[in-house]
Amino acid sequence: MKKAIGQRGSWFAKVDDEKFPCVHKYWLKKLEYHDPYVRESDGFPASKLNEFIDAIRTGQRVILTDDTPHMGPEGYPAGFTRKAYVAVYQVEEVRFDETDGLRFRQATAPCALMRESTQRRDMRAATAKPDCKQNLTGLA
């Protein structure tokens, strides 16, 4: 089982020296991902946002993360604390605009990652699906 390694504050993590954008499990509903608040108008720097969106569009693979949301005064997440990296999966139909945020569809079954709590640094194995035996390069 593969392991993702990232740094606090980064929107990316590495698996086998390959860098992937990280997306929050909070915004994934079945196979559809929609983060309506990842926009420049919500305070994200354009350069960081463009690098993130471009990486999803061109690589079409992401790391799904399990996070604790920090709710803002308007009742939606104002930020997240990453708890674990869950899986890598291929995406399709990537769409982004300032009005609607980021949307895409999960295209493949997730390839489970070794889960390491970023708060306690304790190791626990994620249960891999039987069909997730391919190398990550096989997802491309």
Coordinates of C-alpha atoms in Angstrom, one line a residue:
M1 CA 0.0 0.0 0.0
K2 CA 1.3 3.5 -1.0
K3 CA 1.8 6.4 1.4
A4 CA 1.2 10.1 0.8
I5 CA 3.4 12.7 2.3
G6 CA 2.5 16.3 2.5
Q7 CA 3.2 19.5 4.4
R8 CA 0.9 21.7 6.5
G9 CA -0.5 24.5 4.3
S10 CA 0.3 22.8 1.0
W11 CA -2.5 21.9 -1.3
F12 CA -0.4 19.0 -2.7
A13 CA 1.1 15.8 -1.4
K14 CA 3.6 13.3 -2.9
V15 CA 3.1 9.5 -3.5
D16 CA 6.3 7.8 -4.8
D17 CA 7.8 11.2 -5.6
E18 CA 4.8 12.2 -7.8
K19 CA 3.0 15.3 -6.7
F20 CA -0.9 15.3 -6.6
P21 CA -3.4 18.0 -5.7
C22 CA -5.4 17.2 -2.5
V23 CA -9.1 17.5 -2.3
H24 CA -11.4 17.4 0.8
K25 CA -13.7 14.4 1.4
Y26 CA -16.1 16.8 2.9
W27 CA -17.1 18.0 -0.7
L28 CA -17.4 14.5 -2.3
K29 CA -21.0 13.2 -2.6
K30 CA -21.0 9.8 -4.2
L31 CA -18.9 10.3 -7.4
E32 CA -19.4 14.1 -7.6
Y33 CA -17.0 16.6 -6.1
H34 CA -18.1 20.2 -5.6
D35 CA -16.2 22.7 -3.6
P36 CA -18.1 26.0 -4.0
Y37 CA -15.7 28.0 -1.9
V38 CA -12.3 27.4 -3.5
R39 CA -12.3 30.8 -5.3
E40 CA -10.2 33.9 -5.5
S41 CA -13.1 35.9 -4.2
D42 CA -13.0 33.8 -1.0
G43 CA -9.5 34.9 -0.3
F44 CA -7.3 32.3 -2.1
P45 CA -4.3 33.8 -3.9
A46 CA -4.7 33.5 -7.7
S47 CA -1.3 31.9 -8.2
K48 CA -2.0 29.1 -5.7
L49 CA -5.5 28.6 -7.0
N50 CA -4.3 28.5 -10.6
E51 CA -1.6 26.0 -9.9
F52 CA -4.1 23.7 -8.0
I53 CA -6.8 23.8 -10.7
D54 CA -4.3 23.4 -13.5
A55 CA -2.8 20.3 -11.8
I56 CA -6.2 18.7 -11.5
R57 CA -7.1 19.5 -15.1
T58 CA -3.8 18.3 -16.6
G59 CA -3.0 15.3 -14.3
Q60 CA -6.6 14.3 -13.8
R61 CA -5.6 12.5 -10.5
V62 CA -6.2 13.7 -7.0
I63 CA -5.6 12.6 -3.4
L64 CA -8.7 12.5 -1.3
T65 CA -8.1 13.8 2.2
D66 CA -10.1 13.3 5.4
D67 CA -10.3 16.6 7.3
T68 CA -11.9 18.4 10.2
P69 CA -13.8 21.4 8.8
H70 CA -13.7 24.7 10.7
M71 CA -17.0 26.3 10.3
G72 CA -17.1 30.1 9.6
P73 CA -19.8 32.5 10.8
E74 CA -21.8 32.0 7.6
G75 CA -22.2 28.3 8.4
Y76 CA -19.8 26.9 5.8
P77 CA -16.2 25.6 6.2
A78 CA -13.7 28.5 6.4
G79 CA -10.8 26.0 6.5
F80 CA -9.8 22.4 7.2
T81 CA -7.3 20.5 9.4
R82 CA -6.1 17.5 7.5
K83 CA -6.5 14.2 9.5
A84 CA -5.4 11.7 6.8
Y85 CA -4.7 11.0 3.2
V86 CA -7.4 8.5 2.1
A87 CA -6.9 7.5 -1.6
V88 CA -5.7 8.5 -5.1
Y89 CA -8.2 8.5 -7.9
Q90 CA -8.6 9.6 -11.4
V91 CA -11.1 12.4 -12.2
E92 CA -12.9 13.7 -15.3
E93 CA -15.2 16.5 -16.3
V94 CA -13.1 19.1 -14.3
R95 CA -14.9 22.5 -14.2
F96 CA -13.9 25.6 -12.4
D97 CA -15.3 29.2 -12.3
E98 CA -15.4 32.0 -9.8
T99 CA -19.2 31.7 -9.4
D100 CA -19.5 27.9 -8.8
G101 CA -16.1 26.9 -7.5
L102 CA -14.5 23.5 -8.4
R103 CA -16.4 20.5 -9.7
F104 CA -15.4 17.1 -11.1
R105 CA -16.4 13.5 -11.3
Q106 CA -14.6 10.6 -9.8
A107 CA -13.6 8.4 -12.8
T108 CA -12.0 5.3 -11.2
A109 CA -12.2 3.3 -8.0
P110 CA -10.0 4.9 -5.4
C111 CA -6.6 3.4 -4.7
A112 CA -6.3 3.4 -0.9
L113 CA -3.3 4.9 0.8
M114 CA -1.6 4.0 4.0
R115 CA -3.3 6.3 6.5
E116 CA -1.2 8.4 8.9
S117 CA -2.9 10.8 11.2
T118 CA -1.3 14.2 10.7
Q119 CA -2.2 15.2 14.3
R120 CA -1.1 12.2 16.3
R121 CA 1.3 10.6 13.7
D122 CA 0.0 7.2 14.5
M123 CA 0.0 4.6 11.7
R124 CA -3.1 2.7 10.6
A125 CA -3.7 0.9 7.4
A126 CA -6.7 1.8 5.2
T127 CA -8.6 -1.1 3.9
A128 CA -7.8 -1.5 0.2
K129 CA -10.5 -2.5 -2.2
P130 CA -9.6 -5.8 -3.9
D131 CA -9.6 -4.1 -7.3
C132 CA -6.9 -1.6 -6.2
K133 CA -3.8 -3.6 -7.0
Q134 CA -2.5 -1.4 -9.8
N135 CA 0.5 0.9 -9.6
L136 CA -0.4 4.6 -9.4
T137 CA 1.0 5.1 -12.9
G138 CA -1.7 2.7 -14.1
L139 CA -4.3 5.3 -13.2
A140 CA -3.2 7.7 -15.8

